[in-house]
Coordinates of N, CA and C in Angstrom, one line a residue:
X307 N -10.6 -3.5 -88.4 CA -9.5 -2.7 -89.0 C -10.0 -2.2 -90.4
X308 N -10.6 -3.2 -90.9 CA -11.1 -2.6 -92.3 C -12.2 -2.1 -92.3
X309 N -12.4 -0.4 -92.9 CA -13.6 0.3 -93.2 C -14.2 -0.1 -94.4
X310 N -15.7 -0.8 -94.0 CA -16.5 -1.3 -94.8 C -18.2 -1.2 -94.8
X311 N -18.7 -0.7 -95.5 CA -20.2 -0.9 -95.4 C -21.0 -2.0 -95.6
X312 N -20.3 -3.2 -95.7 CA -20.9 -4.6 -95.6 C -19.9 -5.2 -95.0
X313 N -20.7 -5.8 -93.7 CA -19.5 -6.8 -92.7 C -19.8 -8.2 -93.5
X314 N -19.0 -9.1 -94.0 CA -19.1 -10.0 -94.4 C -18.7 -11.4 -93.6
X315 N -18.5 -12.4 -94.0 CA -18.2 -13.4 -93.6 C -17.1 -14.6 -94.6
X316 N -16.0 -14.6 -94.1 CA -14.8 -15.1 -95.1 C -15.0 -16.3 -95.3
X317 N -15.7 -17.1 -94.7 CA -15.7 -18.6 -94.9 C -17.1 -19.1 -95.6
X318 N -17.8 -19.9 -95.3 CA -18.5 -20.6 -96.0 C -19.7 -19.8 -94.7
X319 N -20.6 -19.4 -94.4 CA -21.5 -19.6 -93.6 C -22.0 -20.7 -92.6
X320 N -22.4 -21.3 -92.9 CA -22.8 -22.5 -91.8 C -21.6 -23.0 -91.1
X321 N -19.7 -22.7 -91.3 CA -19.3 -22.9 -91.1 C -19.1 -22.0 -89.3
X322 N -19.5 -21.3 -89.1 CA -19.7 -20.0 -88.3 C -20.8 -20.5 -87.0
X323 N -21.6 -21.6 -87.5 CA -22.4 -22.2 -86.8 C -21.5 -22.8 -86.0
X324 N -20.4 -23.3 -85.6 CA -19.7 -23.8 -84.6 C -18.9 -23.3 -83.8
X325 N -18.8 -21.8 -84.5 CA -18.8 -20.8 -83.2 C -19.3 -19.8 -83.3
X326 N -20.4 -19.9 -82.4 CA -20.9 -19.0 -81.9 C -20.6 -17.8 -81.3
X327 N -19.2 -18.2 -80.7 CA -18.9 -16.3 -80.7 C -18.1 -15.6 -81.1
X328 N -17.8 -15.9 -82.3 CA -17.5 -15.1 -83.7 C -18.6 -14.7 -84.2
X329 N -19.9 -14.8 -84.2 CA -21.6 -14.5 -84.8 C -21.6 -13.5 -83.8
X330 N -21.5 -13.7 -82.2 CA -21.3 -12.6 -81.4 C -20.6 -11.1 -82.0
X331 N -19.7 -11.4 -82.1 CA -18.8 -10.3 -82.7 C -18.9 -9.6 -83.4
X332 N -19.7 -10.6 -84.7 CA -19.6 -9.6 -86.1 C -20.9 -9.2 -86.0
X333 N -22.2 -9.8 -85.6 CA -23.5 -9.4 -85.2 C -23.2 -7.7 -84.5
X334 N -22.4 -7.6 -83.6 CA -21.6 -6.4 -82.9 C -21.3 -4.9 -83.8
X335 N -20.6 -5.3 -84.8 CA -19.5 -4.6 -85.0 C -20.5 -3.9 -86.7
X336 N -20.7 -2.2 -86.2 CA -21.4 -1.4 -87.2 C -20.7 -1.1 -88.2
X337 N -21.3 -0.8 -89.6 CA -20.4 -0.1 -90.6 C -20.1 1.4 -90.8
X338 N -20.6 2.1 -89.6 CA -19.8 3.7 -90.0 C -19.7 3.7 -88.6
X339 N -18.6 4.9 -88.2 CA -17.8 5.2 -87.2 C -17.7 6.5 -86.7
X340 N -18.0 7.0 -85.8 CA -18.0 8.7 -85.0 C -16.5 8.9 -85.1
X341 N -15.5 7.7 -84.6 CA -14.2 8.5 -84.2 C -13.3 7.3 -84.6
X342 N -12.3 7.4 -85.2 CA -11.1 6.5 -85.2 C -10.3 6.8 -84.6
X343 N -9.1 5.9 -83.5 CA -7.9 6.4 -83.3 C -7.1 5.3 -83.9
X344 N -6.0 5.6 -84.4 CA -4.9 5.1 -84.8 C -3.8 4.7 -83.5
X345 N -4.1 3.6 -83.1 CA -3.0 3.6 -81.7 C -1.5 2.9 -82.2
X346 N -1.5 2.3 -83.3 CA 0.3 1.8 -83.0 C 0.0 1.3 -84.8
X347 N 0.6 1.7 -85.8 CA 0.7 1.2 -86.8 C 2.1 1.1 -87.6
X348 N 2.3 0.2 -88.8 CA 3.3 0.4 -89.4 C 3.1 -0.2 -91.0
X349 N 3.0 0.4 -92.0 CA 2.5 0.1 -93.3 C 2.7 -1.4 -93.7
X350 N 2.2 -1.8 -94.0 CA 2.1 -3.7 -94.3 C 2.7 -4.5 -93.5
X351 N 2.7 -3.8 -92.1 CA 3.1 -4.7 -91.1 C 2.2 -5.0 -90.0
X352 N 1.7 -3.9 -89.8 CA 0.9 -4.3 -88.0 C -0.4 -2.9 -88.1
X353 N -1.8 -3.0 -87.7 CA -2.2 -2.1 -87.1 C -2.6 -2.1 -86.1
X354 N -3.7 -1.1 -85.0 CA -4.1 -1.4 -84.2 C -5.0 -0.3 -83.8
X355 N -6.1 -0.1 -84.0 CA -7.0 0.7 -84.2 C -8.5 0.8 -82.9
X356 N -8.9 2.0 -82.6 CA -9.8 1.7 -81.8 C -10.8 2.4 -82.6
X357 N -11.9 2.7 -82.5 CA -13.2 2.9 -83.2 C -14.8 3.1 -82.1
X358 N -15.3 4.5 -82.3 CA -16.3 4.3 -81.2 C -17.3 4.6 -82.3
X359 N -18.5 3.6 -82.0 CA -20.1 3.8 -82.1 C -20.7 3.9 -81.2
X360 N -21.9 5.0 -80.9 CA -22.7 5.0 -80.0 C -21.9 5.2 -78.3
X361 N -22.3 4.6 -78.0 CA -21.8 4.4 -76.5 C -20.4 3.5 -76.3
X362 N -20.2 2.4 -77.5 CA -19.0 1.8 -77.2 C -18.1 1.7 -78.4
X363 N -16.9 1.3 -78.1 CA -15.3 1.2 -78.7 C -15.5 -0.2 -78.9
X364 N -14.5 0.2 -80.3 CA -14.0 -1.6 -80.8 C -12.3 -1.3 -81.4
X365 N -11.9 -2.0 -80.8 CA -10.5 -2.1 -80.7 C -10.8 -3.7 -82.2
X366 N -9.2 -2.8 -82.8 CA -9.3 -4.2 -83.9 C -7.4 -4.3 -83.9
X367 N -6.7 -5.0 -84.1 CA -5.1 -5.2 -84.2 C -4.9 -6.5 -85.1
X368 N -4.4 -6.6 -86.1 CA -3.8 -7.6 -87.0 C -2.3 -7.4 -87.4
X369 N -1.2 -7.9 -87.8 CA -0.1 -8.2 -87.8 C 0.1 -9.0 -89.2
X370 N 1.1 -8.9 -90.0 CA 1.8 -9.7 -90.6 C 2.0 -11.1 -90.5
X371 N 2.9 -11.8 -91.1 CA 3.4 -12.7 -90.3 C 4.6 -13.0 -89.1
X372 N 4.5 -11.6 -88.9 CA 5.6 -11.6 -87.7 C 4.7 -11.4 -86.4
X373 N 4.8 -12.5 -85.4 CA 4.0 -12.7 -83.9 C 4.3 -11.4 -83.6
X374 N 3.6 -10.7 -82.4 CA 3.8 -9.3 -82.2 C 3.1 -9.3 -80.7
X375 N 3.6 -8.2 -79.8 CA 2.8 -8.1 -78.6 C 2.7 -6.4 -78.8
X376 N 2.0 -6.3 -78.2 CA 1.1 -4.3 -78.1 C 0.6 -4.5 -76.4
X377 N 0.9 -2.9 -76.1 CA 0.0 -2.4 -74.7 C -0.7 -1.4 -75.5
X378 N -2.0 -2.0 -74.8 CA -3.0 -1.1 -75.1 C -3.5 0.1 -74.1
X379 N -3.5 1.4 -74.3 CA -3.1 2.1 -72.8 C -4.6 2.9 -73.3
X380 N -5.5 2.5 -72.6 CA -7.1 3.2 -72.1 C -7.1 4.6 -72.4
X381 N -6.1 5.3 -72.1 CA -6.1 6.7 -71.8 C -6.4 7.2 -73.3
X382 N -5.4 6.9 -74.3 CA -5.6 7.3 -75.7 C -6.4 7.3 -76.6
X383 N -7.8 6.8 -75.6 CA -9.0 7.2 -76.3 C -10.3 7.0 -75.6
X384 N -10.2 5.9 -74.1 CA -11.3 5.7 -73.8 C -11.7 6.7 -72.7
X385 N -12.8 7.5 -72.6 CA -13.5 8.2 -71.4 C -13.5 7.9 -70.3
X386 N -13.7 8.5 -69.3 CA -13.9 8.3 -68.0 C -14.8 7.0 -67.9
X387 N -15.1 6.0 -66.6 CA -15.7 5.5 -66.3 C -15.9 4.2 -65.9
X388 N -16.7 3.2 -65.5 CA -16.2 1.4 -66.4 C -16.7 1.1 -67.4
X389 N -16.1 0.1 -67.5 CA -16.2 -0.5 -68.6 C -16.2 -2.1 -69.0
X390 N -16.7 -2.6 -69.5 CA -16.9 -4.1 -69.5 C -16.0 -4.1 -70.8
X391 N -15.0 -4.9 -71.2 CA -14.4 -6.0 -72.5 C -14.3 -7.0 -72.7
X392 N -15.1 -7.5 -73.9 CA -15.0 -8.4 -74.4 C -14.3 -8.5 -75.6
X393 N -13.2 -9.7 -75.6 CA -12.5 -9.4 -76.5 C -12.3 -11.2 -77.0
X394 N -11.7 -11.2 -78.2 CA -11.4 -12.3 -79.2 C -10.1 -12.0 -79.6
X395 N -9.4 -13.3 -79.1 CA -7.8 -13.8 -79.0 C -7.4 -14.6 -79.9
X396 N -6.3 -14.4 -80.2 CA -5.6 -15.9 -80.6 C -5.0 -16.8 -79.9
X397 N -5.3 -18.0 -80.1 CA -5.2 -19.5 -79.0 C -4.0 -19.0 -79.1
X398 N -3.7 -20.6 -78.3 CA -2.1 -20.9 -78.3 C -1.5 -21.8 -79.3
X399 N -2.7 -22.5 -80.3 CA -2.1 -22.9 -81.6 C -2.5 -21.9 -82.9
X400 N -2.7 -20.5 -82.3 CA -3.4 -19.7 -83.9 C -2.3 -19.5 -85.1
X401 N -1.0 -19.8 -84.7 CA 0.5 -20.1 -86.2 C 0.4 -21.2 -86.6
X402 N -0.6 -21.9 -86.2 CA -0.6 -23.4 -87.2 C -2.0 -23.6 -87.0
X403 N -2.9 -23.0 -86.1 CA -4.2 -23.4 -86.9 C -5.4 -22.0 -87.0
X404 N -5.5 -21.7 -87.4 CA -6.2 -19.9 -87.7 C -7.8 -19.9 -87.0
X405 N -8.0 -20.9 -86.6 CA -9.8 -20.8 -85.9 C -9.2 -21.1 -84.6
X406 N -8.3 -21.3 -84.0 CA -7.9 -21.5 -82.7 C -7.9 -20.1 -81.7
X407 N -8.6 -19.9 -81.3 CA -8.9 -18.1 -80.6 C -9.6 -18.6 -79.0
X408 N -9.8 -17.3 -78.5 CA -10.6 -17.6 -77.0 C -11.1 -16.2 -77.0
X409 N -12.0 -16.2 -76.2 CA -13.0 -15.4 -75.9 C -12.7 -14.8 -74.3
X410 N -12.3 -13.5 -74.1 CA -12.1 -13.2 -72.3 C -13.5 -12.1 -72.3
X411 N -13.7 -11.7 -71.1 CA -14.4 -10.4 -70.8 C -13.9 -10.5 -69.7
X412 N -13.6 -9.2 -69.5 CA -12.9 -8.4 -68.5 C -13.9 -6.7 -67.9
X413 N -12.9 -6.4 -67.2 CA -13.2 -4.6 -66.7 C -12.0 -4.1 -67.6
X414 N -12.4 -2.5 -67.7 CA -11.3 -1.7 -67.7 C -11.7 -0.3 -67.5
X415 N -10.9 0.7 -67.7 CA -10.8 2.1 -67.6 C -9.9 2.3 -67.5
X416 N -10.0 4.0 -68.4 CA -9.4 5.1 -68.8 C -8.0 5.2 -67.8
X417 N -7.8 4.7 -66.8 CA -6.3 4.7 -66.2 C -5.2 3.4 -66.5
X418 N -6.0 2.4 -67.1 CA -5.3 0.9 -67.3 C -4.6 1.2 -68.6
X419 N -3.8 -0.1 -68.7 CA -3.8 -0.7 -70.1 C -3.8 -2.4 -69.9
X420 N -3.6 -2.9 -71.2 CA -3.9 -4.3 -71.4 C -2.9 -5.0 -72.7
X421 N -2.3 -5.7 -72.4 CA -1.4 -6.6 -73.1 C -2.1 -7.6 -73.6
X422 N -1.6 -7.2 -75.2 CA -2.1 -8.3 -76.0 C -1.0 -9.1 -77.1
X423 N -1.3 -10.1 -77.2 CA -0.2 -11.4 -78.1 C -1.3 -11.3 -79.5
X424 N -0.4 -11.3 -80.5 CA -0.4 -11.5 -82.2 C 0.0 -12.6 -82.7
X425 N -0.3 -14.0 -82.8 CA 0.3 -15.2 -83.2 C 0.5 -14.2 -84.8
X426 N 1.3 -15.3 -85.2 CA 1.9 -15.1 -86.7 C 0.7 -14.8 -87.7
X427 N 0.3 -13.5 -88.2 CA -0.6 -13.7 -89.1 C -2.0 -14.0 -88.2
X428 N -1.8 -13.6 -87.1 CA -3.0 -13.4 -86.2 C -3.3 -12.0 -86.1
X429 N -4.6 -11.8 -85.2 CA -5.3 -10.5 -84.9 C -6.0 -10.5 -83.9
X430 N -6.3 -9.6 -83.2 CA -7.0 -9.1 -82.1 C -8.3 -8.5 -81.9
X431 N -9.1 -8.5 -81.5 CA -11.0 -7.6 -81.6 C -11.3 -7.7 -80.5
X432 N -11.5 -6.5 -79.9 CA -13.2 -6.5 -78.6 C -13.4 -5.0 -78.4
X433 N -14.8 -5.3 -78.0 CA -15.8 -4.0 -77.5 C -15.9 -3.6 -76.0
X434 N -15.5 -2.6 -76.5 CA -15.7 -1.9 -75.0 C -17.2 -1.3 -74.8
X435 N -17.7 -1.6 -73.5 CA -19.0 -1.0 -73.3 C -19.3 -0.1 -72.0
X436 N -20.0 0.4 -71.8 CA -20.0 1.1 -70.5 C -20.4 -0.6 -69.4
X437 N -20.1 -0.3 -68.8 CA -20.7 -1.0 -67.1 C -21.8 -0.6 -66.5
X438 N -22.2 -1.5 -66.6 CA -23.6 -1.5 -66.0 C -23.7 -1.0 -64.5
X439 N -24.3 -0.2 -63.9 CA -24.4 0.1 -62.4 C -24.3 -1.0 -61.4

């Protein structure tokens, strides 16, 4: 969600060594951007943003502290074709414990959408990529 030219790391570093795919993620995620779309926002409450580099999209959504659900509808920005997602959730304890997340990969395309949950003061991330043949 935040435009930045240095991705950083909020915690301590070595702390990141126990999960490994959060290092996934941010190892992922470039600092300049060909295209933003703004898909569902509301000023110091919720955003939810898609973002393409190169060949692939990064969807980012964070929220307040009010829990929140979003459909995410393909059409409003992603191109024709497949597509592999990999995306980073919030568990089912992320309102009382903030490293509590999961990791899915999925398919999609430009005809779907995808429903996503916002624990309190949680957030949402994954890359869309082309599919491989």
């Amino acid at each position: 969600i935040y435009e930045s030219p240095l991705q950083m790391l909020a915690d301590n570093p070595s702390n990141y060594y126990r999960e490994p795919e959060c290092m996934e993620f941010l190892e992922a995620v470039p600092t300049t951007w060909e295209e933003t779309v703004v898909l569902e926002a509301a000023v110091s409450d919720y955003a939810v943003m898609a973002r393409k580099h190169g060949d692939n999209w990064f969807i980012g959504a964070m929220t307040d502290d009010t829990a929140r659900d979003f459909s995410i509808n393909f059409a409003d920005f992603l191109p024709e074709g497949k597509w592999t997602i990999l995306a980073w959730e919030d568990g089912i304890n992320a309102d009382r414990y903030g490293s509590d997340f999961k990791m899915t990969k999925d398919s999609a395309e430009r005809g779907k959408s995808i429903s996503i949950h916002l624990a309190s003061g949680g957030g949402w991330a994954a890359i869309l990529s082309p599919a491989g043949d």
